[in-house]
Every structure is written in structure tokens, then in C-alpha cells.
mmCIF file of N, CA and C in Angstrom:
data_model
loop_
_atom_site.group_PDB
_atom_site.id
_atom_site.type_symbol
_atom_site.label_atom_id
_atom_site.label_comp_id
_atom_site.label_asym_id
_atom_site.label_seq_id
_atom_site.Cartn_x
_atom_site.Cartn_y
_atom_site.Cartn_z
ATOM 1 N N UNK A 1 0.829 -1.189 0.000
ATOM 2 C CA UNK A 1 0.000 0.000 0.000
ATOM 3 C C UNK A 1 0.869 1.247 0.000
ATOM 4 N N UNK A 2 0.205 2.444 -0.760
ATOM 5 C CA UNK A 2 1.300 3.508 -0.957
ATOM 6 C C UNK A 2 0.101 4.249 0.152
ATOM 7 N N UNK A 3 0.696 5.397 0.557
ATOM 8 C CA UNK A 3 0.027 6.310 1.543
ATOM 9 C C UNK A 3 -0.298 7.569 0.812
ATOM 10 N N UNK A 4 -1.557 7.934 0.924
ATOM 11 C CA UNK A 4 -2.302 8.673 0.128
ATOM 12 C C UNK A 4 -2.779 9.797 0.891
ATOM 13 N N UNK A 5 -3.855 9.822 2.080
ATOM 14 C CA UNK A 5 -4.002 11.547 2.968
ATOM 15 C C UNK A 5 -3.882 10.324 4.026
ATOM 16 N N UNK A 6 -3.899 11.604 4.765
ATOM 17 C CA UNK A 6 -3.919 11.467 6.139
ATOM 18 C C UNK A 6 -5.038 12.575 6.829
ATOM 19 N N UNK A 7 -6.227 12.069 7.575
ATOM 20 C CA UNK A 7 -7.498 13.321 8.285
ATOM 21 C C UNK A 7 -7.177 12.981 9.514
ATOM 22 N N UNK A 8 -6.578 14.633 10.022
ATOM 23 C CA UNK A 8 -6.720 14.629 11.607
ATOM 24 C C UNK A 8 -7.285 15.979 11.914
ATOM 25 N N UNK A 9 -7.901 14.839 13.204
ATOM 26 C CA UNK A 9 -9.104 15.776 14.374
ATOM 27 C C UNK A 9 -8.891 14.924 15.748
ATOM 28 N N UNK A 10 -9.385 16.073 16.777
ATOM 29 C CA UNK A 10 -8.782 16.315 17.859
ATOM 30 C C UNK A 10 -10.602 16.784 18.486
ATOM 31 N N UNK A 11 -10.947 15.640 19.747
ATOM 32 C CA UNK A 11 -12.364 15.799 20.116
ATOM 33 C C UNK A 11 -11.936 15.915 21.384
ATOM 34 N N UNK A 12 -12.569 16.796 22.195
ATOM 35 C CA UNK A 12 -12.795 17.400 23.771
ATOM 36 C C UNK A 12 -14.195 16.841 24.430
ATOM 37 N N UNK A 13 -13.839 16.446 25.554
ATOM 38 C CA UNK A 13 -14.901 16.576 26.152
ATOM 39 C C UNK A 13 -16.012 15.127 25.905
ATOM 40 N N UNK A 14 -15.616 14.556 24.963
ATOM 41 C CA UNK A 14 -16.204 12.652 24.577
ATOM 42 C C UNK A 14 -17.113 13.039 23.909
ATOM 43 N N UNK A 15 -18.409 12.065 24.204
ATOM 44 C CA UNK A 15 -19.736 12.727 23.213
ATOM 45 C C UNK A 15 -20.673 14.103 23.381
ATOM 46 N N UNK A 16 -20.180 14.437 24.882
ATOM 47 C CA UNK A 16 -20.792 15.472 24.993
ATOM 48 C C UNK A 16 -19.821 17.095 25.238
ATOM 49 N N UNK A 17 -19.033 16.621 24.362
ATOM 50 C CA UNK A 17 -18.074 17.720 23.238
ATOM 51 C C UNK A 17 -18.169 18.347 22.217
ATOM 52 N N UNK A 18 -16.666 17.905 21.813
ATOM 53 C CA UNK A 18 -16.171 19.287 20.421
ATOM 54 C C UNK A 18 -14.955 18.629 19.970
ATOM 55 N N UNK A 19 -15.454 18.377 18.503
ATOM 56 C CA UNK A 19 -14.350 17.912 17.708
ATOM 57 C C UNK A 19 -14.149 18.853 16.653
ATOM 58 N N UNK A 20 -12.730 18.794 15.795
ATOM 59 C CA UNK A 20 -12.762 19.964 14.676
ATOM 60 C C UNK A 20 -11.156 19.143 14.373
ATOM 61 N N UNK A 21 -11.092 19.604 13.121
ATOM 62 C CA UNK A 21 -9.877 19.196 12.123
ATOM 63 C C UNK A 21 -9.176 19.998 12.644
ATOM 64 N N UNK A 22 -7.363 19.259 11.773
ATOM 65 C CA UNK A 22 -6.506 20.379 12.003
ATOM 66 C C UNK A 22 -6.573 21.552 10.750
ATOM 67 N N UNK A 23 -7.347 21.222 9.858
ATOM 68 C CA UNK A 23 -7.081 22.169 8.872
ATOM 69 C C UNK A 23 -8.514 23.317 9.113
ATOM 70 N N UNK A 24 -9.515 22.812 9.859
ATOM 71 C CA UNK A 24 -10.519 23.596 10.280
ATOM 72 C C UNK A 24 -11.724 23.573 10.041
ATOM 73 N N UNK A 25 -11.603 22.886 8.643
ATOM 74 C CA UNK A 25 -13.056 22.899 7.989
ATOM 75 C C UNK A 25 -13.947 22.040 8.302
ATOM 76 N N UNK A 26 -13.529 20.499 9.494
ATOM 77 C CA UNK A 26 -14.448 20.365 10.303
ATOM 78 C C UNK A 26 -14.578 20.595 11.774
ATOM 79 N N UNK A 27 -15.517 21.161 12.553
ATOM 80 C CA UNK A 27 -15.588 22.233 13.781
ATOM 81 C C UNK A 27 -16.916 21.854 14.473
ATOM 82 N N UNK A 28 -17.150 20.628 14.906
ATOM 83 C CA UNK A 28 -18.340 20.446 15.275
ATOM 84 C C UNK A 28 -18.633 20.350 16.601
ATOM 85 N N UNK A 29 -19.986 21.046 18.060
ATOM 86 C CA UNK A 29 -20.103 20.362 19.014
ATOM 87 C C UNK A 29 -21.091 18.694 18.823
ATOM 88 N N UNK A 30 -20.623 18.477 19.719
ATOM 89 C CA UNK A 30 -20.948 17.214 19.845
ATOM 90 C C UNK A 30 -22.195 16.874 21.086
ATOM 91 N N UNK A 31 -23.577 16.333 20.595
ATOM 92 C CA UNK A 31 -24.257 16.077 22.237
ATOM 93 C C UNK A 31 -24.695 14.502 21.740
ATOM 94 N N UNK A 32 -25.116 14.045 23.148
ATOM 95 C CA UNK A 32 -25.885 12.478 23.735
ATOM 96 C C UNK A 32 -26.821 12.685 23.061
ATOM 97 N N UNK A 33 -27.239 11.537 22.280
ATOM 98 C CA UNK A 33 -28.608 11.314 21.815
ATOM 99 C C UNK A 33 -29.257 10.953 23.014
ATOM 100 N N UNK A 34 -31.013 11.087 22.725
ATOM 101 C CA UNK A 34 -31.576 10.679 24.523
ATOM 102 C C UNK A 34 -31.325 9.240 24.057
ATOM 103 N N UNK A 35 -31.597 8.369 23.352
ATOM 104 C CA UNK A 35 -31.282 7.279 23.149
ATOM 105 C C UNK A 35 -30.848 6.152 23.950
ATOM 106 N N UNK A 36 -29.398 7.224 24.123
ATOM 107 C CA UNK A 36 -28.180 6.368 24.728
ATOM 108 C C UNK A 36 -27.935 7.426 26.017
ATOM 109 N N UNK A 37 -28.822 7.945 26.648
ATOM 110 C CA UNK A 37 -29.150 8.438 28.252
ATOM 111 C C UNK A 37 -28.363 10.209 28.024
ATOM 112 N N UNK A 38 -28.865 10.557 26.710
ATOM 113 C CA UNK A 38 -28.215 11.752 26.518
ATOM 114 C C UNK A 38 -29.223 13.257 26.738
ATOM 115 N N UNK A 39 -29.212 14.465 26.498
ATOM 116 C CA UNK A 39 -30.149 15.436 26.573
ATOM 117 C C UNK A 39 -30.444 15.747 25.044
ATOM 118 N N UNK A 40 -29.817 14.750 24.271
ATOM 119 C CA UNK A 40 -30.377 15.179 22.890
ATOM 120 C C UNK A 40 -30.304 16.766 21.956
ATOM 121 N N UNK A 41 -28.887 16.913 22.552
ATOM 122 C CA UNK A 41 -28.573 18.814 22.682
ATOM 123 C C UNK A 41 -28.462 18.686 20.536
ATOM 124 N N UNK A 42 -28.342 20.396 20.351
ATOM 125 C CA UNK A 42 -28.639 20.220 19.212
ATOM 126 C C UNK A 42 -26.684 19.711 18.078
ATOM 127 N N UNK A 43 -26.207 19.303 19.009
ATOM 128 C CA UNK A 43 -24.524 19.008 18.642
ATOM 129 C C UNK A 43 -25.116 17.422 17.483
ATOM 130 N N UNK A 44 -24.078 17.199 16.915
ATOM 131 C CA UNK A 44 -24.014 15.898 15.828
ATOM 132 C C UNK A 44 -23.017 14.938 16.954
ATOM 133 N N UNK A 45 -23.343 13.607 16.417
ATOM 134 C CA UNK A 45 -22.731 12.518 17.118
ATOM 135 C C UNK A 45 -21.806 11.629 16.598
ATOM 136 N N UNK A 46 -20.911 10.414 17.083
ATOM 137 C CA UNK A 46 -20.117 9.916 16.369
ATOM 138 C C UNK A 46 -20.270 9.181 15.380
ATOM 139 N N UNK A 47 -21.741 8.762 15.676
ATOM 140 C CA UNK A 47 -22.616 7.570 14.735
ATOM 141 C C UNK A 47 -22.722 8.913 13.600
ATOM 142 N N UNK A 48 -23.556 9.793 13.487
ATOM 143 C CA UNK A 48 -23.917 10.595 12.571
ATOM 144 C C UNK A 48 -22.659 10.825 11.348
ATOM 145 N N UNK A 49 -21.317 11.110 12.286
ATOM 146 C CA UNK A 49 -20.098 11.405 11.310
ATOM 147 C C UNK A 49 -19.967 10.104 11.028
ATOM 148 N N UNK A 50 -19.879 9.117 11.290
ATOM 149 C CA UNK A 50 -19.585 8.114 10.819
ATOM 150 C C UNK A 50 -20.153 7.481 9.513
ATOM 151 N N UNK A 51 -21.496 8.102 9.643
ATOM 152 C CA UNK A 51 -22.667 7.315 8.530
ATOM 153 C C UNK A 51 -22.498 8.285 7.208
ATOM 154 N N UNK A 52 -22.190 9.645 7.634
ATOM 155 C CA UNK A 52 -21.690 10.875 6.531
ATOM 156 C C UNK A 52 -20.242 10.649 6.036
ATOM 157 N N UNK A 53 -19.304 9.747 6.729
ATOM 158 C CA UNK A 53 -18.380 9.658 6.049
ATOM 159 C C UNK A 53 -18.064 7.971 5.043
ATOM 160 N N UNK A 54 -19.198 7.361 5.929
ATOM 161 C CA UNK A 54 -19.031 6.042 5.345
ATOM 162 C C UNK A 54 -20.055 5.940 4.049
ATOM 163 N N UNK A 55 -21.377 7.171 4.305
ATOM 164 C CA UNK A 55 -22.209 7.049 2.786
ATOM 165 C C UNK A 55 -21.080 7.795 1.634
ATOM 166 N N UNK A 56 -20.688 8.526 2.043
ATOM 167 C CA UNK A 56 -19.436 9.639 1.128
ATOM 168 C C UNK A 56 -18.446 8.697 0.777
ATOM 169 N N UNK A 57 -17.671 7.841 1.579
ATOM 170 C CA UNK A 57 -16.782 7.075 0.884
ATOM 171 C C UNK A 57 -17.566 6.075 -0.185
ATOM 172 N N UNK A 58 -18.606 5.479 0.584
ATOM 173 C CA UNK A 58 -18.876 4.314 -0.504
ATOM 174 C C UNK A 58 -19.560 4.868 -1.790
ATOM 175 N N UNK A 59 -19.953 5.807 -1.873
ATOM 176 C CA UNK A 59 -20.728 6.656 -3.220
ATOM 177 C C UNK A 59 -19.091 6.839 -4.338
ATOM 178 N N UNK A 60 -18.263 7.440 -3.475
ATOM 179 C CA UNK A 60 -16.965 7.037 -3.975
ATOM 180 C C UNK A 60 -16.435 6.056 -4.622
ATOM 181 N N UNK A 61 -16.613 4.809 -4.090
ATOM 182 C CA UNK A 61 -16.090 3.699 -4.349
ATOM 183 C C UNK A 61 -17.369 3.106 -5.501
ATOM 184 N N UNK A 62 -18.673 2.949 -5.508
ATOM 185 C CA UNK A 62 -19.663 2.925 -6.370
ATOM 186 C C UNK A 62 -19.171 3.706 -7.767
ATOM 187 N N UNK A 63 -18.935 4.935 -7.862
ATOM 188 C CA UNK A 63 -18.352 5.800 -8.926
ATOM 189 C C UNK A 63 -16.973 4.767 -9.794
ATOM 190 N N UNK A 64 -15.845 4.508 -8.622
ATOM 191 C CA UNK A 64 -14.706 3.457 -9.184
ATOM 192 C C UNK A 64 -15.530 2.374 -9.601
ATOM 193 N N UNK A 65 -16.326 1.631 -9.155
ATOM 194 C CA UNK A 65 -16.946 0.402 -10.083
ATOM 195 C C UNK A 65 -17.446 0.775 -11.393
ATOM 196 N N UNK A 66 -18.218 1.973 -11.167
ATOM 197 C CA UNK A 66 -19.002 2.504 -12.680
ATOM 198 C C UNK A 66 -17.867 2.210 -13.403
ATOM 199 N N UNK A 67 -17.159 3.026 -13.436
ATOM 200 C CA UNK A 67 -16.110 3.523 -14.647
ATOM 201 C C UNK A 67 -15.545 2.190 -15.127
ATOM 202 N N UNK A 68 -15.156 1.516 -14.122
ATOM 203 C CA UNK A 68 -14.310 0.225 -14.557
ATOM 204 C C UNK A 68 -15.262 -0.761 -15.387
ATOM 205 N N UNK A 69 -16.535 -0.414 -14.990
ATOM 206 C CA UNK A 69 -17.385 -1.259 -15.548
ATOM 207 C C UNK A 69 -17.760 -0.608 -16.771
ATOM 208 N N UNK A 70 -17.416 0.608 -17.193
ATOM 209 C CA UNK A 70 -18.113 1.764 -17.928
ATOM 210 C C UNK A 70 -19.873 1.547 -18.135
ATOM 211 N N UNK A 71 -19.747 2.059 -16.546
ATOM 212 C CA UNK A 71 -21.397 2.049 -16.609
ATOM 213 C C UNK A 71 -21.863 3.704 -16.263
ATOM 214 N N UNK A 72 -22.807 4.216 -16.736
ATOM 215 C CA UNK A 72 -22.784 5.535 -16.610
ATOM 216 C C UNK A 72 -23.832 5.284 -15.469
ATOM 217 N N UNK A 73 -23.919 5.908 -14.030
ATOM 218 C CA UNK A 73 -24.466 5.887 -13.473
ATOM 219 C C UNK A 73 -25.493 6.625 -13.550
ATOM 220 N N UNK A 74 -25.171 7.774 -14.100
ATOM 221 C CA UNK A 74 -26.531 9.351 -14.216
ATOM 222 C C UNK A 74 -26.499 10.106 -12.906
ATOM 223 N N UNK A 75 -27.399 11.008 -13.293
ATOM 224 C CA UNK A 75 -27.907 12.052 -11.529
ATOM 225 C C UNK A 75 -28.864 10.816 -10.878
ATOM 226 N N UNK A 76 -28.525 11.362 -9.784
ATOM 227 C CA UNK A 76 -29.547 10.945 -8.776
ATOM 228 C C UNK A 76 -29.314 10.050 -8.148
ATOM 229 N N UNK A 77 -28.187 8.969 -8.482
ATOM 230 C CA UNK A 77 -27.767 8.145 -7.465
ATOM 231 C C UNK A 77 -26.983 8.765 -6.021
ATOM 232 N N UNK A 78 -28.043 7.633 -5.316
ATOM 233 C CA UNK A 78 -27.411 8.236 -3.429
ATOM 234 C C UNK A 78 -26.967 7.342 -2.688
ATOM 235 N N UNK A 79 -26.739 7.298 -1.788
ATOM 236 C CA UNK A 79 -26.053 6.162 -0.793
ATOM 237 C C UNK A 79 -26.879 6.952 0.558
ATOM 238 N N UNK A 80 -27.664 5.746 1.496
ATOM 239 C CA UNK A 80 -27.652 6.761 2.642
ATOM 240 C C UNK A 80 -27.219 5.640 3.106
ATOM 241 N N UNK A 81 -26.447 5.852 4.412
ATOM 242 C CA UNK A 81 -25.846 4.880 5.264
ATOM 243 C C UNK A 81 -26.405 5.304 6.960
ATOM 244 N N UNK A 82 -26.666 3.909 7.689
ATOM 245 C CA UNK A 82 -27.356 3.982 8.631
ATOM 246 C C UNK A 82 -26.781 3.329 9.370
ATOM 247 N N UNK A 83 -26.074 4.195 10.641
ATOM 248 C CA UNK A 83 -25.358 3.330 11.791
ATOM 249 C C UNK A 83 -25.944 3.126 12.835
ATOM 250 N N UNK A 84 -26.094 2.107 13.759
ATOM 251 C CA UNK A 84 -26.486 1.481 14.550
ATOM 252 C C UNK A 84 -25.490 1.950 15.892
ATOM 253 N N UNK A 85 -25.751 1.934 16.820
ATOM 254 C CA UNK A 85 -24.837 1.674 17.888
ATOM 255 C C UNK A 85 -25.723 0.776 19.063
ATOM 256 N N UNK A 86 -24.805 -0.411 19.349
ATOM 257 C CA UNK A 86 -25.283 -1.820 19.922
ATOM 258 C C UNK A 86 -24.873 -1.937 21.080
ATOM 259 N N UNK A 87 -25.189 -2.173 22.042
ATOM 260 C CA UNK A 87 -24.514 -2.875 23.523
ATOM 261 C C UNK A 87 -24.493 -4.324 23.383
ATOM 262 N N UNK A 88 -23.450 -5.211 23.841
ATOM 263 C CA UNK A 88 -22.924 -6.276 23.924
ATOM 264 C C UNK A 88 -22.547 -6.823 25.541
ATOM 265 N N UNK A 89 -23.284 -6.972 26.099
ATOM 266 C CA UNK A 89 -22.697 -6.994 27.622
ATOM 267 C C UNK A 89 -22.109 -5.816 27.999
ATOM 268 N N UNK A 90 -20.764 -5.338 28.365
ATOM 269 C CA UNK A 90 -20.253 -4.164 28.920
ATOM 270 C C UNK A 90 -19.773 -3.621 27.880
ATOM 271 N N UNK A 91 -19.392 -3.811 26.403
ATOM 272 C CA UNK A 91 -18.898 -3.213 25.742
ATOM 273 C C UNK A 91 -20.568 -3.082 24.472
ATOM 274 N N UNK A 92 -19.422 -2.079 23.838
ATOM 275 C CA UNK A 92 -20.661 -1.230 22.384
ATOM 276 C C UNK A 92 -19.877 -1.676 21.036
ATOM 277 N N UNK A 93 -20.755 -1.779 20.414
ATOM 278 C CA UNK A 93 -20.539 -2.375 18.896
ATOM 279 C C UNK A 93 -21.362 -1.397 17.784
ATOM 280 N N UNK A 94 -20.797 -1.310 16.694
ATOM 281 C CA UNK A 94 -21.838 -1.208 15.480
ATOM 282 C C UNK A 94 -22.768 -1.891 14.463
ATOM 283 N N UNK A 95 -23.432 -1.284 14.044
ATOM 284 C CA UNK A 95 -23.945 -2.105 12.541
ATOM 285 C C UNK A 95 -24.409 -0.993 11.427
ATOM 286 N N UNK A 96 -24.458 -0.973 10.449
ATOM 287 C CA UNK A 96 -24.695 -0.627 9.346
ATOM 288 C C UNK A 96 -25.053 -1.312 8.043
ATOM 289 N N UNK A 97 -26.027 -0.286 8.026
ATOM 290 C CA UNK A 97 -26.835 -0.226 6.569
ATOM 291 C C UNK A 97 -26.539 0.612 5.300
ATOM 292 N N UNK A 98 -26.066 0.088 4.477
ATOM 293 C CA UNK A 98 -25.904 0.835 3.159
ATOM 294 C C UNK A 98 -26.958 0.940 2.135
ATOM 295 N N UNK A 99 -27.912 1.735 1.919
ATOM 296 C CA UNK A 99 -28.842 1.725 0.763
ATOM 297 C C UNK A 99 -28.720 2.522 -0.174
ATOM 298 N N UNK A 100 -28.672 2.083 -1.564
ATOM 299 C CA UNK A 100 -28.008 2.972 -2.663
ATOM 300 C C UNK A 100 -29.451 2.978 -3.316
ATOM 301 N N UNK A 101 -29.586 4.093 -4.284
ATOM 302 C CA UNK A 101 -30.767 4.844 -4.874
ATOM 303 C C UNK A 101 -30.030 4.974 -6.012
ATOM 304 N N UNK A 102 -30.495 3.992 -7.363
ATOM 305 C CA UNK A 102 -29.796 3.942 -8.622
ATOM 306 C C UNK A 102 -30.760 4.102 -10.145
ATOM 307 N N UNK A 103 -31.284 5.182 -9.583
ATOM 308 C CA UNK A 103 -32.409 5.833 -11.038
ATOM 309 C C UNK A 103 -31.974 5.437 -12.419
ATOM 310 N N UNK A 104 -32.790 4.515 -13.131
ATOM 311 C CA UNK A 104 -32.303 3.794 -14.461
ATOM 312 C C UNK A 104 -31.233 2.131 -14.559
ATOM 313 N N UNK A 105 -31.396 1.630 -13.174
ATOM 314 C CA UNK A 105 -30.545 0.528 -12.986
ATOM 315 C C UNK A 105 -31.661 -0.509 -12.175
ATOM 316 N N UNK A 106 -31.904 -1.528 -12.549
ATOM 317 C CA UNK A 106 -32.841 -2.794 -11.947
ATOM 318 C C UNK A 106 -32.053 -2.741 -10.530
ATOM 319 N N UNK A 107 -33.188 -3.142 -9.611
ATOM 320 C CA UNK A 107 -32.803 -3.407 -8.232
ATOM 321 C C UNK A 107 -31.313 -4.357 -8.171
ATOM 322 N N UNK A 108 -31.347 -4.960 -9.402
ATOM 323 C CA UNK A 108 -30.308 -6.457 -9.194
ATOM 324 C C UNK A 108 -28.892 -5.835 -9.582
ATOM 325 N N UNK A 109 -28.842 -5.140 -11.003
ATOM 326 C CA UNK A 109 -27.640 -4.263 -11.145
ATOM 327 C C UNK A 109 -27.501 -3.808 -10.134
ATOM 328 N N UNK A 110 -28.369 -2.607 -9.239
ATOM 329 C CA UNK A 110 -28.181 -1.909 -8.092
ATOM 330 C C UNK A 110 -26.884 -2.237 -7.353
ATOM 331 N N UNK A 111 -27.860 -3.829 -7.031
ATOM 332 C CA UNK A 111 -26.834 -4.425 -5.608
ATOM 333 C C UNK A 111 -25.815 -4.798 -5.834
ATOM 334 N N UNK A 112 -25.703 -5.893 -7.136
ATOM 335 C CA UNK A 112 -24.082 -5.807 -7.991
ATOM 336 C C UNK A 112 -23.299 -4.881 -7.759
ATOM 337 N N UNK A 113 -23.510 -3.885 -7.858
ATOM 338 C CA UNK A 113 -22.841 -2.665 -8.229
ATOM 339 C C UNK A 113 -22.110 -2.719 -6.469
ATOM 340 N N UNK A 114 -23.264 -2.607 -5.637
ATOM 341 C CA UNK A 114 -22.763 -2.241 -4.360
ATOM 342 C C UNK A 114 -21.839 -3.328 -3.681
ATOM 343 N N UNK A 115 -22.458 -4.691 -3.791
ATOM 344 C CA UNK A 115 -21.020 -5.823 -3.626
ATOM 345 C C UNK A 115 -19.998 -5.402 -4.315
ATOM 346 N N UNK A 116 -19.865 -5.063 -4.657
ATOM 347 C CA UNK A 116 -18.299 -5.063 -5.939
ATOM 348 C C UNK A 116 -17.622 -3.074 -5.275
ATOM 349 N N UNK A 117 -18.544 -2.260 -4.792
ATOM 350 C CA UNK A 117 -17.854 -1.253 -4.402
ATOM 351 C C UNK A 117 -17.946 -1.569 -2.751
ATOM 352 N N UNK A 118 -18.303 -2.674 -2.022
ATOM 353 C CA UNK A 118 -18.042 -2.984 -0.977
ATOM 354 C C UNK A 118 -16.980 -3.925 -0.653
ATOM 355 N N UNK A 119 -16.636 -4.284 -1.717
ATOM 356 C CA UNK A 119 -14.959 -4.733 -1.838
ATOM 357 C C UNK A 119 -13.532 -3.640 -1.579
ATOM 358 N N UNK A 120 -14.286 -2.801 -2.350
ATOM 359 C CA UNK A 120 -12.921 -1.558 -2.491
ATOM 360 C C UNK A 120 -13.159 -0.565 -1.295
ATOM 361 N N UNK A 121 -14.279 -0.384 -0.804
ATOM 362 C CA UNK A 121 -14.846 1.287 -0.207
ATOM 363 C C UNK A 121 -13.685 1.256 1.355
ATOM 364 N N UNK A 122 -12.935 1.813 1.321
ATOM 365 C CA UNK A 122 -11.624 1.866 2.337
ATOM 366 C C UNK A 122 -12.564 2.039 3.830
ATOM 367 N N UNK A 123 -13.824 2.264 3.909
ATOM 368 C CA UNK A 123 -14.530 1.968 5.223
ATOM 369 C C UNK A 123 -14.822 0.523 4.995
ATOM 370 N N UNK A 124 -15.495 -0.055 4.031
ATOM 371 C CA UNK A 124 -15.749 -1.661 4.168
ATOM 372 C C UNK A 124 -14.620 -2.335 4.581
ATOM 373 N N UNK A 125 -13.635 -2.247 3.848
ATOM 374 C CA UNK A 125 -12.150 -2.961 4.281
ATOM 375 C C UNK A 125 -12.012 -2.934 5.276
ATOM 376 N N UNK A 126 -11.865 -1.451 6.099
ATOM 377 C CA UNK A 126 -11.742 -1.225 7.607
ATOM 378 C C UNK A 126 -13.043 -2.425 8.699
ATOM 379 N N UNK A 127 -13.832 -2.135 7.944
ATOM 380 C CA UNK A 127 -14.809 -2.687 9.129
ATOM 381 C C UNK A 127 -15.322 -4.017 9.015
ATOM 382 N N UNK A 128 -15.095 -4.765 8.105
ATOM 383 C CA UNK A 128 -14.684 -6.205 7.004
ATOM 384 C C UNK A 128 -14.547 -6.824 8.835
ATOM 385 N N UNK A 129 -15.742 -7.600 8.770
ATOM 386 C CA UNK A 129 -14.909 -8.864 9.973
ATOM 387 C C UNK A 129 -15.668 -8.587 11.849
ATOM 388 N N UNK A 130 -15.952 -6.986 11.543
ATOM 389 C CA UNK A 130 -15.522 -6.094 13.004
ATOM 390 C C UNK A 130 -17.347 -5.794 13.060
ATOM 391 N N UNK A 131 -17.854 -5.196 11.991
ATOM 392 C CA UNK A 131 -18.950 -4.411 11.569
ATOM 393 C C UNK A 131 -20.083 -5.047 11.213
ATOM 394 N N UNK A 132 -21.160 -5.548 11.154
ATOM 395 C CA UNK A 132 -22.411 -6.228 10.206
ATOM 396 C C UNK A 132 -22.773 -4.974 9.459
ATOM 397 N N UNK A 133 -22.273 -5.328 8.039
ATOM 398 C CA UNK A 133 -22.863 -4.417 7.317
ATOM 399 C C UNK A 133 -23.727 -5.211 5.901
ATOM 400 N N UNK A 134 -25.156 -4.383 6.163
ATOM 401 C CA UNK A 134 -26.375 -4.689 5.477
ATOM 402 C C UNK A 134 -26.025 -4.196 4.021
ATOM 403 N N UNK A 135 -25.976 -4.674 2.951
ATOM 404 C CA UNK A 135 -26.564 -3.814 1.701
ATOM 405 C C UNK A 135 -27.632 -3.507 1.165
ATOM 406 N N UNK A 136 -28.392 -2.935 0.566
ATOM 407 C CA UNK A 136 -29.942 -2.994 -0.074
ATOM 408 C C UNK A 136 -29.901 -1.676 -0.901
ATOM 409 N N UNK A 137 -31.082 -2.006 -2.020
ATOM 410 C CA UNK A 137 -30.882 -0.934 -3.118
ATOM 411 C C UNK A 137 -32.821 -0.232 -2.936
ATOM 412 N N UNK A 138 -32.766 1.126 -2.652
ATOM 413 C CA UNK A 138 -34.174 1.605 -2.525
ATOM 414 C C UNK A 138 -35.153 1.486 -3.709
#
């Protein structure tokens, strides 16, 4: 593997904080969902960045399948990704849902498409083994 970026951020305070990049452009507070015994303040959470960076990568990685496949995807394809956060006895786990929205592609291409960019998407790899992650096409 050659080394390509590197994203660093620096969070205060745990979930009911403040995280922000070193370059700045991300600057977010952070609150408890009531969910998970929080006040539900109006801050974003770790699950939330997580699901915004894991629908963003894999829409990414969907795009690398198109091309290789030279399939023109069109407007309107989306990815929303849906994270879970699980209790396991004393420790917490995830799960995720990937659902892609592929205007002009059969449900079955759809999901093709998404196995084959859930091979490459540098969050699947990461979470490959660790993560239950769902696919499905809307």
C-alpha cells in the first residue's frame, strides 16, 4: 500500500463535546442522543459522522466500479448509510446499513454494483470482519 491523505481531528470533552480538524473545515459540538441516556442537545454525534463519512466514501467507491465497468451511473444516485450503535454486555458495537438509490438501474444491477464497491470502499475494508454491514438498493 502507498500512503495517500492522512485526516486529523482532535475531540474534547467525549460525546458530549467538540471535535474539529486540524485544517478547520471540520468544527463540530458534539451532544448524547436521549437514546443512549443523553439530553439530545442540538450538537451531531459519532454515529452521525460516521454514517456521513461512510455514505461519502462508498458513493466514492460505487463511482470506481461505474467507470471500470463503464457504466454511466446518471444524476440521482445516493447512498444513505445507517449506523447502529449496539450494547454487547459491557462493551458497544456497530452495525450498518448501506442503501443505494440507482435511477435507471434494476434493483439487481443496483446491488451488484454495491457488492463489488463494498470490496474496495476503504470503510468496508476497515470494518470487514468487526462491523455487520447490510446492503440494499431503494
Amino acid at each position: 500500500m502507498s500512503h495517500l491523505y492522512t485526516a486529523e481531528a482532535t475531540a474534547t470533552g467525549g460525546r458530549a463535546g467538540h471535535a474539529k480538524t486540524t485544517d478547520g473545515r471540520l468544527n463540530v459540538d458534539l451532544s448524547v442522543p436521549a437514546g443512549i441516556g443523553g439530553d439530545d442537545g442540538p450538537g451531531t454525534n459519532p454515529e452521525q459522522l460516521f454514517a456521513a463519512g461512510y455514505a461519502a466514501c462508498f458513493q466514492g467507491a460505487l463511482g470506481v466500479i461505474a467507470r471500470r465497468q463503464k457504466l454511466d451511473l446518471g444524476e440521482g444516485t445516493t447512498v444513505t448509510a445507517r449506523v447502529g450503535l449496539q450494547r454487547a454486555g459491557l462493551s458497544f458495537g456497530l452495525d450498518v446499513e448501506l442503501e443505494g438509490h440507482f435511477p435507471g438501474l434494476t434493483p439487481e444491477q443496483g446491488l451488484e454494483l454495491m457488492e463489488a464497491a463494498h470490496q474496495v470502499c476503504p470503510y468496508s475494508v476497515a470494518t470487514r470482519g468487526n462491523v455487520e454491514v447490510r446492503l440494499s438498493v431503494a
